């Protein structure tokens, strides 16, 4: 066995003892006095890396992802998975559209806008891309679905800004979400789309006493519901999922949010419920 | 706690509770691996979702023939990372505003750890792709040498050698970073 291989084995044994066995660096070094000088800096670096990397994902993100995964398991047919994938990765969807714009316009800066957050310089590009998406949407059902998907982005952005504690951006993004919800509930045309995507309305006013975290009315398929395998039925199911996950995400964010914006978020939960209930009702 | 093999079998049969338990058991480690690899919280969240989606979509193809479920899951994450790195032209790193370590409420300590995490991420960016993979899997996700070898498709000896060179390179980078 070469000297290098032998040292690799000793290092690995020490790492196992350190990381899994709960031993200290000193204990490991005592076992290998001949290699201690070479081992010590490596072991201390490892301890530092392990300590620094002890990150945990955000609780809202974890809960939301779990909900979405389990919801998707209820409808595992191929079309649903594809739709779910799209709903999971709204930022990527915007990037794809942005890339198309780059190809048409020859620009270069748009492509990275899709993943931008409200405090990013590229965020206006993202919003403009969304407006284009809405304008290009060929059918009313498709536009309805798109409104819901864009609303999902705004929800993600609000959760992100809540984590950062950025009150101004939370209010602005809540205003944008309200615009999208208005478009969604109205079975919108392009004019509403512009309002929902590009304008930054005044922050929602008024506070509700308590957030209503219950799901909207439309749970399950009623006698009047469109067949689940029809286009309208698929959109209906998607809207129900969005309604649940978006209200759950905002409700969960309320407790983490700065005191000043909690009324805005509580009002958003109510608005989400009423908007989705209204639009789902029109599909029945 | 139920045996993982039993959970996987139930998940394969469509048991949602088993899916949920598998998700809860592994999501932190997968996320940690992806944060260190991407250096970007948002990207790591997106990719964590994709890992579990892919895993649950293809769980029926998973077999216990010598491959633990954890290694299989990390293999999916690893493949996604390879794809991500191949297509990412520029790694625009968002500040890690929430590398909050477990159960610490001391703001000073949290700030120190945030700084340390950023230094570690910066240092890992100077490693080779293989070295970074070993560091992520071994020390943030706590996989054994055998598991890392399975995930990366290499021999255990090769992983041990990579582990050695990666830690040495990381130390060098961290020292350089501190003196700058």
Coordinates of C-alpha atoms in Angstrom, one line a residue:
Chain A
X1 CA 0.0 0.0 0.0
X2 CA 1.4 3.4 -1.0
X3 CA 2.1 6.1 1.6
X4 CA -0.6 8.2 0.1
X5 CA -3.2 5.5 0.2
X6 CA -2.3 4.7 3.8
X7 CA -2.7 8.3 4.8
X8 CA -6.0 8.6 2.9
X9 CA -7.2 5.7 5.0
X10 CA -6.0 7.2 8.2
X11 CA -7.6 10.5 7.4
X12 CA -10.9 8.8 6.5
X13 CA -10.9 6.8 9.8
X14 CA -10.3 10.0 11.7
X15 CA -13.1 11.7 9.9
X16 CA -15.5 8.9 10.7
X17 CA -14.6 9.1 14.3
X18 CA -14.9 12.8 14.3
X19 CA -18.1 13.2 12.4
X20 CA -20.0 10.1 13.4
X21 CA -18.3 8.9 16.5
X22 CA -18.3 12.2 18.3
X23 CA -14.6 12.1 19.1
X24 CA -12.5 15.3 19.2
X25 CA -9.6 16.2 17.0
X26 CA -7.2 15.7 19.8
X27 CA -8.4 12.1 20.4
X28 CA -7.9 11.3 16.8
X29 CA -4.4 12.9 16.7
X30 CA -3.4 10.8 19.8
X31 CA -4.1 7.6 17.8
X32 CA -1.7 8.7 15.0
X33 CA 1.1 10.7 16.5
X34 CA 3.3 10.1 13.5
X35 CA 0.8 11.7 11.2
X36 CA -0.6 14.3 13.6
X37 CA 1.1 17.3 12.1
X38 CA -0.4 16.5 8.7
X39 CA -3.7 15.4 10.0
X40 CA -4.5 18.3 12.3
X41 CA -5.1 21.1 9.8
X42 CA -7.2 18.8 7.7
X43 CA -9.4 17.7 10.6
X44 CA -9.8 21.2 11.8
X45 CA -10.8 22.4 8.3
X46 CA -13.4 19.6 8.2
X47 CA -14.9 20.5 11.5
X48 CA -15.2 24.1 10.4
X49 CA -16.9 23.1 7.1
X50 CA -19.3 20.8 8.8
X51 CA -20.2 23.5 11.3
X52 CA -20.6 26.2 8.8
X53 CA -22.7 24.0 6.5
X54 CA -25.3 23.1 9.1
X55 CA -28.0 24.9 7.2
X56 CA -31.7 24.0 7.2
X57 CA -34.2 24.9 4.6
X58 CA -36.9 27.4 5.4
X59 CA -39.9 25.9 7.1
X60 CA -42.4 27.5 4.8
X61 CA -40.5 26.1 1.8
X62 CA -40.4 22.7 3.3
X63 CA -44.1 22.7 4.1
X64 CA -45.1 24.0 0.8
X65 CA -43.0 21.5 -1.2
X66 CA -44.4 18.7 0.9
X67 CA -47.9 19.8 0.2
X68 CA -47.3 20.1 -3.5
X69 CA -45.7 16.7 -3.8
X70 CA -48.4 15.0 -1.9
X71 CA -51.1 16.8 -3.8
X72 CA -49.5 15.7 -7.1
X73 CA -49.5 12.1 -5.9
X74 CA -53.2 12.2 -5.8
X75 CA -53.3 12.6 -9.6
X76 CA -50.3 10.8 -11.0
X77 CA -51.3 10.6 -14.6
X78 CA -48.6 12.0 -17.0
X79 CA -50.4 15.2 -17.8
X80 CA -50.7 16.1 -14.2
X81 CA -47.0 15.5 -13.5
X82 CA -46.1 17.8 -16.4
X83 CA -48.4 20.5 -15.1
X84 CA -47.0 20.0 -11.7
X85 CA -43.5 20.3 -12.8
X86 CA -44.4 23.6 -14.4
X87 CA -46.0 24.8 -11.3
X88 CA -43.0 23.9 -9.3
X89 CA -40.6 25.9 -11.3
X90 CA -42.2 29.2 -12.1
X91 CA -38.8 30.9 -12.3
X92 CA -37.7 28.5 -15.0
X93 CA -40.9 29.0 -17.0
X94 CA -40.2 32.7 -17.1
X95 CA -36.6 32.1 -18.1
X96 CA -37.8 30.0 -21.1
X97 CA -40.0 32.8 -22.2
X98 CA -37.3 35.3 -21.6
X99 CA -34.9 33.3 -23.8
X100 CA -37.5 33.4 -26.6
X101 CA -37.6 37.2 -26.3
X102 CA -33.8 37.3 -26.4
X103 CA -33.9 35.3 -29.6
X104 CA -36.4 37.6 -31.1
X105 CA -35.0 40.9 -29.9
X106 CA -31.4 40.0 -29.8
X107 CA -31.0 41.2 -26.2
X108 CA -28.8 39.5 -23.7
X109 CA -29.9 40.7 -20.3
X110 CA -33.4 39.2 -20.2
X111 CA -32.4 35.6 -19.8
X112 CA -31.4 35.9 -16.2
X113 CA -34.5 37.9 -15.2
X114 CA -36.7 34.9 -14.7
X115 CA -35.3 34.0 -11.3
X116 CA -35.1 37.6 -10.1
X117 CA -36.9 38.7 -6.9
X118 CA -38.6 42.0 -6.3
X119 CA -35.5 43.6 -4.9
X120 CA -33.5 42.7 -8.0
X121 CA -32.6 45.0 -10.8
X122 CA -33.9 42.5 -13.3
X123 CA -37.3 42.2 -11.7
X124 CA -39.0 44.7 -14.1
X125 CA -37.8 42.5 -17.0
X126 CA -39.5 39.5 -15.3
X127 CA -42.7 41.5 -15.0
X128 CA -42.6 42.6 -18.6
X129 CA -42.0 39.0 -19.7
X130 CA -45.1 38.0 -17.8
X131 CA -47.1 40.6 -19.5
X132 CA -46.1 39.3 -22.8
X133 CA -47.0 35.8 -21.7
X134 CA -50.5 36.9 -20.8
X135 CA -50.9 38.7 -24.1
X136 CA -49.8 35.7 -26.1
X137 CA -52.0 33.3 -24.2
X138 CA -54.4 32.1 -26.9
X139 CA -57.3 30.8 -24.8
X140 CA -59.3 32.1 -21.9
X141 CA -58.6 28.9 -20.0
X142 CA -54.9 29.1 -20.7
X143 CA -54.9 32.7 -19.5
X144 CA -56.8 31.7 -16.3
X145 CA -54.2 29.1 -15.6
X146 CA -51.4 31.6 -16.4
X147 CA -52.9 34.1 -14.0
X148 CA -52.9 31.5 -11.3
X149 CA -49.3 30.5 -12.0
X150 CA -48.1 34.1 -11.9
X151 CA -50.0 34.5 -8.7
X152 CA -47.9 31.6 -7.4
X153 CA -44.8 33.5 -8.3
X154 CA -46.0 36.5 -6.4
X155 CA -46.7 34.3 -3.4
X156 CA -43.2 32.9 -3.6
X157 CA -41.8 36.4 -3.8
X158 CA -43.8 37.5 -0.8
X159 CA -42.5 34.6 1.2
X160 CA -39.0 35.5 0.1
X161 CA -39.4 39.1 1.1
X162 CA -40.9 38.1 4.4
X163 CA -37.8 36.1 5.1
X164 CA -35.8 39.2 4.3
X165 CA -38.1 41.4 6.4
X166 CA -38.5 43.9 3.6
X167 CA -41.7 45.7 4.4
X168 CA -41.9 47.9 1.3
X169 CA -41.4 45.0 -1.1
X170 CA -43.9 42.9 0.7
X171 CA -46.5 45.6 0.3
X172 CA -45.6 46.2 -3.3
X173 CA -45.7 42.5 -4.2
X174 CA -48.9 42.1 -2.3
X175 CA -50.4 44.8 -4.5
X176 CA -49.2 43.1 -7.6
X177 CA -50.7 39.8 -6.4
X178 CA -54.0 41.6 -5.8
X179 CA -53.9 42.8 -9.4
X180 CA -53.4 39.3 -10.7
X181 CA -56.2 38.0 -8.5
X182 CA -58.5 40.6 -9.9
X183 CA -57.6 39.5 -13.4
X184 CA -58.1 35.9 -12.4
X185 CA -61.5 36.4 -10.9
X186 CA -62.6 38.5 -13.9
X187 CA -61.8 35.9 -16.5
X188 CA -59.5 38.6 -17.8
X189 CA -58.5 40.3 -20.9
X190 CA -55.3 42.1 -21.7
X191 CA -56.2 45.3 -20.0
X192 CA -56.5 43.6 -16.7
X193 CA -53.4 41.7 -17.4
X194 CA -51.4 44.8 -17.7
X195 CA -52.8 46.1 -14.5
X196 CA -52.0 42.9 -12.7
X197 CA -48.5 42.5 -13.9
X198 CA -47.0 45.9 -14.5
X199 CA -48.6 48.2 -12.0
X200 CA -47.7 48.2 -8.4
X201 CA -51.0 49.2 -6.8
X202 CA -51.2 50.7 -3.3
X203 CA -50.8 48.2 -0.5
X204 CA -53.9 46.5 0.5
X205 CA -55.6 48.3 3.4
X206 CA -57.5 47.1 6.4
X207 CA -56.8 44.2 8.6
X208 CA -58.8 41.1 9.2
X209 CA -59.2 39.8 12.7
X210 CA -57.8 36.4 11.9
X211 CA -56.3 34.8 8.8
X212 CA -58.6 32.2 7.3
X213 CA -56.5 29.3 6.5
X214 CA -59.2 26.9 5.5
X215 CA -59.2 25.9 1.9
X216 CA -61.6 27.6 -0.5
X217 CA -65.0 26.2 -1.1
X218 CA -64.1 24.2 -4.2
X219 CA -62.8 21.0 -2.8
X220 CA -63.4 17.8 -4.7
X221 CA -65.6 17.5 -7.7
X222 CA -69.2 18.3 -7.5
X223 CA -72.0 17.2 -9.7
X224 CA -71.7 20.4 -11.7
X225 CA -67.9 20.1 -12.1
X226 CA -66.4 19.7 -15.5
X227 CA -65.1 16.1 -16.2
X228 CA -61.6 15.8 -14.6
X229 CA -60.1 14.8 -17.9
X230 CA -61.4 17.8 -19.8
X231 CA -59.4 20.9 -20.2
X232 CA -61.7 22.8 -17.9
X233 CA -61.5 19.9 -15.4
X234 CA -57.7 20.0 -15.4
X235 CA -57.6 23.7 -14.9
X236 CA -60.1 23.4 -12.1
X237 CA -57.9 20.8 -10.3
X238 CA -54.9 23.0 -10.8
X239 CA -56.7 26.0 -9.4
X240 CA -57.8 24.1 -6.4
X241 CA -54.2 23.1 -5.7
X242 CA -53.0 26.6 -6.2
X243 CA -55.7 27.9 -3.9
X244 CA -54.7 25.6 -1.1
X245 CA -50.9 26.0 -1.5
X246 CA -51.0 29.8 -1.9
X247 CA -53.2 30.4 1.0
X248 CA -51.2 28.0 3.1
X249 CA -47.9 29.7 2.1
X250 CA -49.2 33.2 2.9
X251 CA -50.8 32.0 6.2
X252 CA -47.5 30.4 7.2
X253 CA -45.6 33.6 6.4
X254 CA -47.8 35.8 8.5
X255 CA -46.2 34.7 11.8
X256 CA -42.7 35.4 10.4
X257 CA -43.7 38.7 8.9
X258 CA -42.9 42.1 10.5
X259 CA -45.9 43.3 12.5
X260 CA -46.6 46.2 10.2
X261 CA -47.5 44.0 7.2
X262 CA -49.4 41.2 8.9
X263 CA -52.8 42.9 8.2
X264 CA -51.8 43.1 4.5
X265 CA -51.0 39.4 4.5
X266 CA -54.2 38.4 6.4
X267 CA -56.2 40.4 3.8
X268 CA -54.3 38.5 1.0
X269 CA -55.4 35.2 2.4
X270 CA -59.0 36.3 2.3
X271 CA -58.6 37.7 -1.2
X272 CA -56.9 34.5 -2.4
X273 CA -59.8 32.4 -1.1
X274 CA -62.5 34.6 -2.6
X275 CA -60.8 35.0 -6.0
X276 CA -60.1 31.3 -6.4
X277 CA -63.6 30.4 -5.2
X278 CA -65.1 32.8 -7.8
X279 CA -63.0 31.6 -10.7
X280 CA -63.5 27.9 -9.9
X281 CA -67.2 28.6 -9.6
X282 CA -67.2 29.8 -13.2
X283 CA -65.7 26.6 -14.4
X284 CA -68.5 24.4 -12.9
Chain B
X1 CA -39.5 5.2 13.4
X2 CA -40.3 2.8 10.6
X3 CA -37.5 1.0 8.8
X4 CA -36.6 2.9 5.6
X5 CA -37.0 -0.2 3.4
X6 CA -40.5 -0.6 4.7
X7 CA -41.2 3.0 4.0
X8 CA -39.9 2.8 0.5
X9 CA -42.0 -0.2 -0.2
X10 CA -45.1 1.6 1.1
X11 CA -44.3 4.6 -1.0
X12 CA -44.0 2.4 -4.0
X13 CA -47.5 1.2 -3.3
X14 CA -48.7 4.8 -3.3
X15 CA -48.8 5.4 0.5
X16 CA -48.8 9.1 0.9
X17 CA -47.8 9.0 4.5
X18 CA -44.7 7.0 3.6
X19 CA -43.8 9.5 0.9
X20 CA -44.2 12.3 3.5
X21 CA -41.9 10.5 6.0
X22 CA -39.2 9.9 3.3
X23 CA -39.4 13.5 2.3
X24 CA -39.1 14.7 5.9
X25 CA -36.2 12.3 6.6
X26 CA -34.1 13.5 3.6
X27 CA -35.1 17.0 2.6
X28 CA -32.6 18.8 4.9
X29 CA -29.6 16.8 3.7
X30 CA -30.5 17.1 0.1
X31 CA -31.1 20.9 0.5
X32 CA -27.7 21.3 2.3
X33 CA -25.9 19.4 -0.4
X34 CA -27.5 21.6 -3.1
X35 CA -26.9 24.9 -1.2
X36 CA -23.2 24.1 -1.0
X37 CA -23.0 23.0 -4.6
X38 CA -24.9 26.0 -6.1
X39 CA -24.1 28.6 -3.5
X40 CA -27.6 29.9 -4.1
X41 CA -30.5 29.4 -1.8
X42 CA -33.2 29.9 -4.4
X43 CA -31.6 27.6 -6.9
X44 CA -31.1 25.0 -4.1
X45 CA -34.8 25.2 -3.2
X46 CA -35.8 24.8 -6.9
X47 CA -33.5 21.8 -7.3
X48 CA -34.6 20.2 -4.0
X49 CA -38.2 20.2 -5.3
X50 CA -37.0 18.6 -8.5
X51 CA -35.0 15.9 -6.7
X52 CA -38.1 14.8 -4.7
X53 CA -40.4 15.1 -7.7
X54 CA -38.1 12.9 -9.8
X55 CA -37.6 10.5 -6.9
X56 CA -41.3 10.0 -6.3
X57 CA -42.0 9.8 -10.0
X58 CA -39.5 7.0 -10.5
X59 CA -39.7 5.3 -7.1
X60 CA -41.2 2.2 -8.7
X61 CA -37.9 1.7 -10.5
X62 CA -35.9 1.7 -7.3
X63 CA -34.6 -1.6 -6.1
X64 CA -32.8 -2.4 -2.9
X65 CA -30.1 -4.4 -4.6
X66 CA -27.2 -3.0 -2.5
X67 CA -28.2 0.6 -3.0
X68 CA -29.6 2.4 0.0
X69 CA -32.4 4.8 -0.7
X70 CA -30.3 7.7 0.5
X71 CA -27.6 7.0 -2.1
X72 CA -30.2 6.7 -4.8
X73 CA -31.7 10.0 -3.8
X74 CA -28.3 11.7 -3.8
X75 CA -27.6 10.2 -7.2
X76 CA -30.6 12.0 -8.5
X77 CA -29.4 15.2 -6.9
X78 CA -25.9 14.7 -8.3
X79 CA -27.2 14.1 -11.8
X80 CA -29.3 17.3 -11.6
X81 CA -26.3 19.2 -10.4
X82 CA -24.2 17.9 -13.3
X83 CA -26.9 19.0 -15.7
X84 CA -27.2 22.4 -13.9
X85 CA -23.5 23.0 -14.0
X86 CA -23.3 22.1 -17.6
X87 CA -26.0 24.6 -18.6
X88 CA -25.2 27.4 -16.2
X89 CA -23.2 30.0 -17.9
X90 CA -22.5 32.1 -15.0
X91 CA -23.0 31.3 -11.3
X92 CA -24.8 34.4 -10.0
X93 CA -24.6 33.8 -6.3
X94 CA -27.4 35.3 -4.2
X95 CA -26.4 36.2 -0.7
X96 CA -27.2 33.4 1.6
X97 CA -29.4 35.3 3.9
X98 CA -30.6 32.3 5.8
X99 CA -27.9 29.8 6.4
X100 CA -29.3 29.7 9.9
X101 CA -27.8 26.9 11.8
X102 CA -29.9 24.6 13.8
X103 CA -31.3 25.9 17.1
X104 CA -29.3 29.1 17.4
X105 CA -31.1 32.2 18.4
X106 CA -28.1 34.3 19.3
X107 CA -27.9 36.9 16.6
X108 CA -24.1 37.3 16.9
X109 CA -23.5 33.6 16.6
X110 CA -25.9 33.5 13.6
X111 CA -24.1 36.3 11.9
X112 CA -20.7 34.6 12.5
X113 CA -22.1 31.4 11.0
X114 CA -23.5 33.2 8.0
X115 CA -20.1 34.7 7.4
X116 CA -18.4 31.3 7.8
X117 CA -20.9 29.7 5.4
X118 CA -20.2 32.3 2.8
X119 CA -16.5 31.8 3.2
X120 CA -16.9 28.1 2.9
X121 CA -19.1 28.4 -0.2
X122 CA -16.6 30.8 -1.7
X123 CA -13.8 28.4 -0.9
X124 CA -15.6 25.4 -2.4
X125 CA -16.1 27.3 -5.7
X126 CA -12.3 27.1 -6.2
X127 CA -12.4 23.3 -5.9
X128 CA -12.8 21.0 -8.9
X129 CA -16.2 19.6 -9.6
X130 CA -15.4 16.2 -8.2
X131 CA -13.8 17.7 -5.1
X132 CA -16.8 19.8 -4.4
X133 CA -19.1 16.8 -4.8
X134 CA -17.2 14.9 -2.2
X135 CA -17.2 17.7 0.3
X136 CA -20.9 18.3 -0.2
X137 CA -21.9 14.7 0.1
X138 CA -19.5 13.8 2.9
X139 CA -19.6 16.7 5.2
X140 CA -22.9 18.5 4.7
X141 CA -25.0 15.5 3.9
X142 CA -23.0 13.0 6.1
X143 CA -22.9 10.2 3.6
X144 CA -20.4 7.4 4.2
X145 CA -17.5 6.8 1.9
X146 CA -19.3 3.8 0.4
X147 CA -22.4 5.9 -0.3
X148 CA -20.5 8.8 -1.8
X149 CA -18.7 6.2 -4.0
X150 CA -22.1 4.9 -5.2
X151 CA -23.5 8.4 -5.8
X152 CA -20.5 9.5 -7.8
X153 CA -19.9 6.3 -9.6
X154 CA -16.3 5.9 -8.3
X155 CA -14.3 3.5 -6.2
X156 CA -14.0 4.0 -2.5
X157 CA -10.3 4.4 -2.8
X158 CA -10.8 7.2 -5.4
X159 CA -13.2 8.9 -3.1
X160 CA -10.8 8.8 -0.2
X161 CA -8.1 10.3 -2.4
X162 CA -10.5 13.0 -3.6
X163 CA -11.6 13.7 0.0
X164 CA -7.9 14.3 1.0
X165 CA -7.2 16.6 -1.9
X166 CA -10.5 18.4 -1.4
X167 CA -9.9 19.2 2.3
X168 CA -6.4 20.3 1.6
X169 CA -7.5 22.6 -1.2
X170 CA -10.4 23.9 0.9
X171 CA -8.0 24.7 3.7
X172 CA -5.7 26.6 1.3
X173 CA -8.7 28.5 -0.1
X174 CA -10.0 29.4 3.4
X175 CA -6.5 30.6 4.5
X176 CA -6.2 32.7 1.4
X177 CA -9.7 34.1 1.9
X178 CA -8.9 35.1 5.5
X179 CA -5.7 36.9 4.5
X180 CA -7.3 39.0 1.8

